[in-house]
PDB file of C-alpha atoms in Angstrom:
ATOM      1  CA  MET G 716      44.129   9.582  20.726  1.00  0.00           C
ATOM      2  CA  THR G 717      45.039  10.093  17.440  1.00  0.00           C
ATOM      3  CA  SER G 718      45.035  13.432  16.356  1.00  0.00           C
ATOM      4  CA  THR G 719      43.293  14.268  12.844  1.00  0.00           C
ATOM      5  CA  LYS G 720      44.895  17.606  11.996  1.00  0.00           C
ATOM      6  CA  ARG G 721      46.740  17.923   8.986  1.00  0.00           C
ATOM      7  CA  PRO G 722      50.431  18.182   9.267  1.00  0.00           C
ATOM      8  CA  THR G 723      51.914  21.557   7.720  1.00  0.00           C
ATOM      9  CA  SER G 724      55.024  22.802   6.416  1.00  0.00           C
ATOM     10  CA  LEU G 725      55.577  24.330  10.353  1.00  0.00           C
ATOM     11  CA  ASP G 726      55.416  20.876  11.568  1.00  0.00           C
ATOM     12  CA  VAL G 727      57.311  19.426   8.910  1.00  0.00           C
ATOM     13  CA  ALA G 728      60.401  22.359  10.007  1.00  0.00           C
ATOM     14  CA  ARG G 729      60.232  22.124  13.376  1.00  0.00           C
ATOM     15  CA  LYS G 730      61.373  18.041  12.664  1.00  0.00           C
ATOM     16  CA  ALA G 731      63.690  19.116  10.303  1.00  0.00           C
ATOM     17  CA  GLY G 732      65.460  21.648  11.871  1.00  0.00           C
ATOM     18  CA  VAL G 733      64.892  24.621   9.507  1.00  0.00           C
ATOM     19  CA  SER G 734      62.404  27.276   8.619  1.00  0.00           C
ATOM     20  CA  ARG G 735      59.840  27.353   6.876  1.00  0.00           C
ATOM     21  CA  THR G 736      60.636  29.091   3.773  1.00  0.00           C
ATOM     22  CA  THR G 737      63.224  26.162   3.621  1.00  0.00           C
ATOM     23  CA  VAL G 738      61.012  24.117   3.605  1.00  0.00           C
ATOM     24  CA  SER G 739      58.664  25.658   1.085  1.00  0.00           C
ATOM     25  CA  PHE G 740      62.116  25.630  -1.196  1.00  0.00           C
ATOM     26  CA  VAL G 741      62.924  21.657  -0.328  1.00  0.00           C
ATOM     27  CA  LEU G 742      59.205  20.997  -1.612  1.00  0.00           C
ATOM     28  CA  ASN G 743      58.139  23.002  -4.485  1.00  0.00           C
ATOM     29  CA  ASN G 744      61.382  22.354  -6.163  1.00  0.00           C
ATOM     30  CA  VAL G 745      62.708  26.372  -6.461  1.00  0.00           C
ATOM     31  CA  PRO G 746      65.730  26.820  -8.857  1.00  0.00           C
ATOM     32  CA  GLY G 747      68.172  29.000  -7.832  1.00  0.00           C
ATOM     33  CA  MET G 748      68.301  27.970  -3.852  1.00  0.00           C
ATOM     34  CA  SER G 749      71.444  27.030  -2.311  1.00  0.00           C
ATOM     35  CA  ILE G 750      69.930  24.514  -0.077  1.00  0.00           C
ATOM     36  CA  SER G 751      72.715  21.581   0.617  1.00  0.00           C
ATOM     37  CA  ASP G 752      71.765  18.266  -0.381  1.00  0.00           C
ATOM     38  CA  ALA G 753      71.886  16.786   3.929  1.00  0.00           C
ATOM     39  CA  THR G 754      68.559  19.558   5.067  1.00  0.00           C
ATOM     40  CA  ARG G 755      66.894  18.393   1.420  1.00  0.00           C
ATOM     41  CA  ARG G 756      67.223  15.377   2.270  1.00  0.00           C
ATOM     42  CA  ARG G 757      66.472  16.116   6.065  1.00  0.00           C
ATOM     43  CA  VAL G 758      63.238  18.473   4.727  1.00  0.00           C
ATOM     44  CA  LEU G 759      61.787  15.303   2.203  1.00  0.00           C
ATOM     45  CA  GLU G 760      62.656  12.692   5.467  1.00  0.00           C
ATOM     46  CA  ALA G 761      60.359  14.499   7.671  1.00  0.00           C
ATOM     47  CA  ALA G 762      58.104  15.671   5.101  1.00  0.00           C
ATOM     48  CA  ASP G 763      57.587  11.849   4.845  1.00  0.00           C
ATOM     49  CA  GLU G 764      57.218  10.604   8.068  1.00  0.00           C
ATOM     50  CA  LEU G 765      54.549  13.393   8.651  1.00  0.00           C
ATOM     51  CA  ASN G 766      52.935  12.281   5.342  1.00  0.00           C
ATOM     52  CA  TYR G 767      52.784  16.035   4.706  1.00  0.00           C
ATOM     53  CA  HIS G 768      51.064  17.065   1.573  1.00  0.00           C
ATOM     54  CA  SER G 769      50.922  20.514   0.639  1.00  0.00           C
ATOM     55  CA  ASN G 770      47.403  22.542  -0.250  1.00  0.00           C
ATOM     56  CA  VAL G 771      46.862  22.557  -3.352  1.00  0.00           C
ATOM     57  CA  VAL G 772      44.130  24.857  -3.046  1.00  0.00           C
ATOM     58  CA  GLY G 773      46.269  27.662  -0.046  1.00  0.00           C
ATOM     59  CA  ARG G 774      48.944  26.963  -3.483  1.00  0.00           C
ATOM     60  CA  ARG G 775      46.674  28.150  -5.598  1.00  0.00           C
ATOM     61  CA  LEU G 776      45.104  31.650  -3.840  1.00  0.00           C
ATOM     62  CA  MET G 777      49.070  32.405  -3.139  1.00  0.00           C
ATOM     63  CA  SER G 778      50.592  31.877  -6.214  1.00  0.00           C
ATOM     64  CA  GLY G 779      47.433  32.343  -8.332  1.00  0.00           C
ATOM     65  CA  LYS G 780      49.302  29.491 -10.075  1.00  0.00           C
ATOM     66  CA  SER G 781      48.212  25.513 -10.465  1.00  0.00           C
ATOM     67  CA  ASN G 782      51.231  24.349 -11.503  1.00  0.00           C
ATOM     68  CA  SER G 783      48.760  22.740 -14.559  1.00  0.00           C
ATOM     69  CA  LEU G 784      49.092  21.826 -18.395  1.00  0.00           C
ATOM     70  CA  GLY G 785      45.763  21.575 -20.202  1.00  0.00           C
ATOM     71  CA  LEU G 786      46.448  18.985 -23.010  1.00  0.00           C
ATOM     72  CA  ILE G 787      43.562  18.818 -25.271  1.00  0.00           C
ATOM     73  CA  LEU G 788      43.144  16.669 -28.100  1.00  0.00           C
ATOM     74  CA  ARG G 789      41.126  17.504 -30.959  1.00  0.00           C
ATOM     75  CA  GLN G 790      40.920  13.985 -32.504  1.00  0.00           C
ATOM     76  CA  SER G 791      37.586  11.446 -31.114  1.00  0.00           C
ATOM     77  CA  PRO G 792      39.084   8.810 -29.029  1.00  0.00           C
ATOM     78  CA  GLN G 793      38.807   6.265 -31.980  1.00  0.00           C
ATOM     79  CA  GLN G 794      41.495   8.377 -34.064  1.00  0.00           C
ATOM     80  CA  VAL G 795      43.849   8.504 -30.214  1.00  0.00           C
ATOM     81  CA  TYR G 796      44.087   5.343 -30.158  1.00  0.00           C
ATOM     82  CA  ALA G 797      44.503   4.264 -33.229  1.00  0.00           C
ATOM     83  CA  ASP G 798      47.282   6.606 -33.606  1.00  0.00           C
ATOM     84  CA  ALA G 799      50.285   4.743 -33.288  1.00  0.00           C
ATOM     85  CA  PHE G 800      52.214   8.326 -32.810  1.00  0.00           C
ATOM     86  CA  LEU G 801      50.262  10.592 -30.307  1.00  0.00           C
ATOM     87  CA  PRO G 802      49.804   8.331 -26.929  1.00  0.00           C
ATOM     88  CA  GLN G 803      53.615   8.596 -26.918  1.00  0.00           C
ATOM     89  CA  VAL G 804      53.701  12.505 -27.624  1.00  0.00           C
ATOM     90  CA  ILE G 805      50.734  12.118 -24.618  1.00  0.00           C
ATOM     91  CA  PHE G 806      53.211  10.042 -22.659  1.00  0.00           C
ATOM     92  CA  GLY G 807      55.993  12.746 -23.359  1.00  0.00           C
ATOM     93  CA  VAL G 808      53.829  15.435 -22.717  1.00  0.00           C
ATOM     94  CA  GLU G 809      53.079  14.513 -18.820  1.00  0.00           C
ATOM     95  CA  GLN G 810      56.576  13.060 -18.499  1.00  0.00           C
ATOM     96  CA  ALA G 811      58.726  16.366 -18.834  1.00  0.00           C
ATOM     97  CA  ALA G 812      55.262  18.596 -16.842  1.00  0.00           C
ATOM     98  CA  MET G 813      56.253  15.514 -14.253  1.00  0.00           C
ATOM     99  CA  GLU G 814      60.062  16.271 -14.289  1.00  0.00           C
ATOM    100  CA  HIS G 815      59.232  20.622 -14.362  1.00  0.00           C
ATOM    101  CA  GLY G 816      56.676  20.282 -11.006  1.00  0.00           C
ATOM    102  CA  PHE G 817      53.010  20.606 -13.331  1.00  0.00           C
ATOM    103  CA  HIS G 818      49.873  18.333 -13.770  1.00  0.00           C
ATOM    104  CA  VAL G 819      48.710  17.288 -17.017  1.00  0.00           C
ATOM    105  CA  LEU G 820      44.495  17.687 -17.532  1.00  0.00           C
ATOM    106  CA  ILE G 821      44.300  16.274 -20.003  1.00  0.00           C
ATOM    107  CA  LYS G 822      40.917  16.647 -22.512  1.00  0.00           C
ATOM    108  CA  GLN G 823      39.230  15.177 -25.374  1.00  0.00           C
ATOM    109  CA  VAL G 824      37.060  17.590 -27.278  1.00  0.00           C
ATOM    110  CA  GLU G 825      34.893  18.119 -30.324  1.00  0.00           C
ATOM    111  CA  PRO G 826      36.994  18.903 -33.310  1.00  0.00           C
ATOM    112  CA  GLU G 827      33.763  21.888 -33.915  1.00  0.00           C
ATOM    113  CA  ASP G 828      33.874  22.606 -29.854  1.00  0.00           C
ATOM    114  CA  MET G 829      35.847  26.644 -29.901  1.00  0.00           C
ATOM    115  CA  GLN G 830      34.875  27.054 -26.203  1.00  0.00           C
ATOM    116  CA  ALA G 831      36.833  24.382 -25.211  1.00  0.00           C
ATOM    117  CA  TYR G 832      39.807  26.232 -24.282  1.00  0.00           C
ATOM    118  CA  ASN G 833      38.400  28.718 -22.173  1.00  0.00           C
ATOM    119  CA  ARG G 834      36.562  26.259 -20.130  1.00  0.00           C
ATOM    120  CA  LEU G 835      39.646  24.581 -19.793  1.00  0.00           C
ATOM    121  CA  ILE G 836      40.829  27.517 -18.587  1.00  0.00           C
ATOM    122  CA  ASN G 837      38.208  29.202 -16.618  1.00  0.00           C
ATOM    123  CA  GLU G 838      36.993  25.819 -14.840  1.00  0.00           C
ATOM    124  CA  ASN G 839      40.081  24.038 -14.516  1.00  0.00           C
ATOM    125  CA  HIS G 840      42.636  26.941 -13.908  1.00  0.00           C
ATOM    126  CA  VAL G 841      45.032  25.719 -16.018  1.00  0.00           C
ATOM    127  CA  ASP G 842      48.448  27.746 -16.641  1.00  0.00           C
ATOM    128  CA  GLY G 843      49.163  27.301 -20.195  1.00  0.00           C
ATOM    129  CA  ILE G 844      47.726  24.979 -23.241  1.00  0.00           C
ATOM    130  CA  ILE G 845      48.478  22.120 -25.304  1.00  0.00           C
ATOM    131  CA  LEU G 846      46.971  22.137 -28.163  1.00  0.00           C
ATOM    132  CA  SER G 847      46.367  18.525 -31.064  1.00  0.00           C
ATOM    133  CA  GLY G 848      44.868  19.472 -34.060  1.00  0.00           C
ATOM    134  CA  PRO G 849      44.912  23.126 -34.814  1.00  0.00           C
ATOM    135  CA  ARG G 850      42.323  24.444 -36.500  1.00  0.00           C
ATOM    136  CA  GLU G 851      42.874  27.272 -39.339  1.00  0.00           C
ATOM    137  CA  ASP G 852      39.680  28.182 -39.300  1.00  0.00           C
ATOM    138  CA  ASP G 853      39.825  28.572 -34.903  1.00  0.00           C
ATOM    139  CA  PRO G 854      39.779  31.782 -34.187  1.00  0.00           C
ATOM    140  CA  GLU G 855      39.622  31.330 -30.450  1.00  0.00           C
ATOM    141  CA  ILE G 856      43.876  29.880 -30.880  1.00  0.00           C
ATOM    142  CA  ILE G 857      44.612  33.625 -32.233  1.00  0.00           C
ATOM    143  CA  HIS G 858      42.429  35.336 -29.417  1.00  0.00           C
ATOM    144  CA  LEU G 859      43.721  33.129 -26.654  1.00  0.00           C
ATOM    145  CA  HIS G 860      48.195  34.017 -28.044  1.00  0.00           C
ATOM    146  CA  ALA G 861      47.401  37.448 -28.325  1.00  0.00           C
ATOM    147  CA  GLU G 862      45.527  37.459 -24.601  1.00  0.00           C
ATOM    148  CA  ASP G 863      49.398  35.990 -23.305  1.00  0.00           C
ATOM    149  CA  VAL G 864      47.065  33.203 -22.797  1.00  0.00           C
ATOM    150  CA  PRO G 865      49.990  30.216 -22.473  1.00  0.00           C
ATOM    151  CA  ILE G 866      49.876  28.348 -25.466  1.00  0.00           C
ATOM    152  CA  MET G 867      51.625  25.389 -27.977  1.00  0.00           C
ATOM    153  CA  LEU G 868      50.625  23.568 -30.666  1.00  0.00           C
ATOM    154  CA  MET G 869      51.149  20.129 -31.243  1.00  0.00           C
ATOM    155  CA  GLY G 870      51.293  21.209 -35.654  1.00  0.00           C
ATOM    156  CA  GLN G 871      52.174  24.738 -36.913  1.00  0.00           C
ATOM    157  CA  LEU G 872      49.657  27.139 -37.545  1.00  0.00           C
ATOM    158  CA  PRO G 873      50.058  28.702 -40.594  1.00  0.00           C
ATOM    159  CA  GLY G 874      50.205  32.934 -40.800  1.00  0.00           C
ATOM    160  CA  THR G 875      50.909  32.620 -36.557  1.00  0.00           C
ATOM    161  CA  ASP G 876      53.925  33.383 -34.676  1.00  0.00           C
ATOM    162  CA  ILE G 877      52.485  30.708 -32.157  1.00  0.00           C
ATOM    163  CA  PRO G 878      55.131  28.749 -30.488  1.00  0.00           C
ATOM    164  CA  PHE G 879      54.309  25.206 -32.400  1.00  0.00           C
ATOM    165  CA  VAL G 880      56.223  21.236 -32.407  1.00  0.00           C
ATOM    166  CA  ASP G 881      56.255  19.770 -35.259  1.00  0.00           C
ATOM    167  CA  ILE G 882      57.049  16.433 -36.805  1.00  0.00           C
ATOM    168  CA  ASN G 883      59.855  17.546 -39.880  1.00  0.00           C
ATOM    169  CA  ALA G 884      58.052  14.795 -43.001  1.00  0.00           C
ATOM    170  CA  THR G 885      60.706  15.789 -45.511  1.00  0.00           C
ATOM    171  CA  GLU G 886      63.944  15.150 -43.325  1.00  0.00           C
ATOM    172  CA  GLY G 887      61.979  11.776 -42.026  1.00  0.00           C
ATOM    173  CA  ALA G 888      61.709  11.006 -45.833  1.00  0.00           C
ATOM    174  CA  GLU G 889      65.066  11.725 -46.667  1.00  0.00           C
ATOM    175  CA  ALA G 890      66.304  10.092 -44.645  1.00  0.00           C
ATOM    176  CA  ALA G 891      64.261   6.756 -44.491  1.00  0.00           C
ATOM    177  CA  VAL G 892      65.259   6.532 -48.416  1.00  0.00           C
ATOM    178  CA  SER G 893      68.572   7.672 -48.001  1.00  0.00           C
ATOM    179  CA  HIS G 894      69.075   4.242 -45.393  1.00  0.00           C
ATOM    180  CA  LEU G 895      66.973   2.021 -47.990  1.00  0.00           C
ATOM    181  CA  ILE G 896      69.822   3.273 -50.580  1.00  0.00           C
ATOM    182  CA  GLU G 897      72.984   2.493 -47.976  1.00  0.00           C
ATOM    183  CA  LEU G 898      71.103  -1.416 -47.351  1.00  0.00           C
ATOM    184  CA  GLY G 899      70.897  -1.389 -51.418  1.00  0.00           C
ATOM    185  CA  HIS G 900      67.909  -1.270 -52.284  1.00  0.00           C
ATOM    186  CA  LYS G 901      67.436   0.281 -55.656  1.00  0.00           C
ATOM    187  CA  LYS G 902      63.378   0.236 -56.280  1.00  0.00           C
TER     188      LYS G 902
END
């Protein structure tokens, strides 16, 4: 008869010959811990052999964090797919998030839906929001920032101190013109 009991972090710790704390540090990739490569390997192998997966709900309850980011796309699906740049940005966001132990929940919302952020935070329990296409007439962005909700904009929102990433079109145009001149183009 096979057991249907899910393996626990204690099972992983026993198999790897370490403490539950060490298992937690290794599996949660906690920075600043001096855990040897050999110990880290033993823990990962034990977790793999036992088919151990941490309990996401339990982790959320204990830490109050979901390790999830909400990426809100204010563009229509047609605009997203027609944009040569945005899919690459989305992929980059997902890659960077994974490298830091986060998951990305991508939500496409209608541009006039100014309550999308609250729904994403409250219903999906994300730890922060990345917003593409911020609008100056959207007071919810300012409100969330004032409430200390971690938010990053893809594009600057003038008159605010909200963190943002953007393309420097002027510098890009200057580089393109310089390159064409170097190639000998006159007009």
